[in-house]
Amino acid sequence: MTTRVDVGLAEQSEAEALFDFETAAPGATADALGMDATRLGGGVALSMRHDPTQFWSKALGFGFQEPATADLVDEVCDFYRSRSTPVAVLQFAPSALPDGWADIHVRANIQPGSTWVKLARELNASADDAEVRLDPALRVAPVEPGQAASWAATMLRGFGMPEEHLSDMVASLVGRPSWHPYGVWHGDQIVAAATMRVRLGFTVQYERRNWVFRP
């Protein structure tokens, strides 16, 4: 089955999810990590000045509500400079890159990074469309508030991220409106973690290129 979804909807759905995720972090966690965020040009820019992973400072969602331009790129870079963010990732779908990007990214000291791909599946697709095998010793279930800390720690370990401060940010998703965290249990231990934010009735697939900015 092939699922095709508007690229702008895909990019802005992720932008809104990350904006909600990071701006709702507990106050003490946000202070310790030097977190800040802003909306501009139809997208969002998220800064985590003391990010030990260089993952969470990113700007995305641009080029759909209004055109992405060289001036917008300058605004994004100025935001990161003003927050003393050591490194940030600018995420663009290929179709949303500003005109003249070849010159813009060189002038702004923005380097090519990784390419990511989203996967999509219709929510009403038959379960027969994909074969799913689960070890009978494993159990998949929603995460309850009392399980938030161990669920967050499992997720961070899975991504190779440290737990200090970040665990509190991830755990705060449990019980938050629109977020649906799930865990996989082996006995009484969580061995895998995932979460989903419901915004519309489907998920999406498309490619985008990450660009790394170092002020």
Short mmCIF file of C-alpha atoms in Angstrom, two decimals, residues 3 15 17 19 34 51 62 69 99 101 106 118-119 123 126 134 137 142 162 172 176 178:
data_model
loop_
_atom_site.label_atom_id
_atom_site.label_comp_id
_atom_site.label_asym_id
_atom_site.label_seq_id
_atom_site.Cartn_x
_atom_site.Cartn_y
_atom_site.Cartn_z
CA THR A 3 0.22 6.43 1.26
CA ALA A 15 7.15 20.95 14.07
CA ALA A 17 4.80 18.03 18.08
CA PHE A 19 7.30 22.56 19.92
CA GLY A 34 18.93 26.28 28.70
CA ASP A 51 22.05 19.74 25.09
CA PHE A 62 9.38 26.33 7.04
CA THR A 69 13.75 33.05 2.19
CA ASP A 99 15.73 30.05 -3.68
CA TRP A 101 20.12 27.91 -1.17
CA VAL A 106 27.61 28.74 2.45
CA LYS A 118 9.18 9.45 7.44
CA LEU A 119 7.02 6.37 6.98
CA LEU A 123 -5.00 4.15 10.02
CA SER A 126 -6.27 -3.97 7.46
CA LEU A 134 5.29 -10.58 19.02
CA ALA A 137 6.65 -13.15 26.73
CA PRO A 142 -0.18 2.34 27.34
CA PRO A 162 21.91 10.43 28.87
CA SER A 172 6.42 14.75 31.19
CA ARG A 176 -0.26 15.16 28.51
CA SER A 178 -2.84 14.43 22.60
#
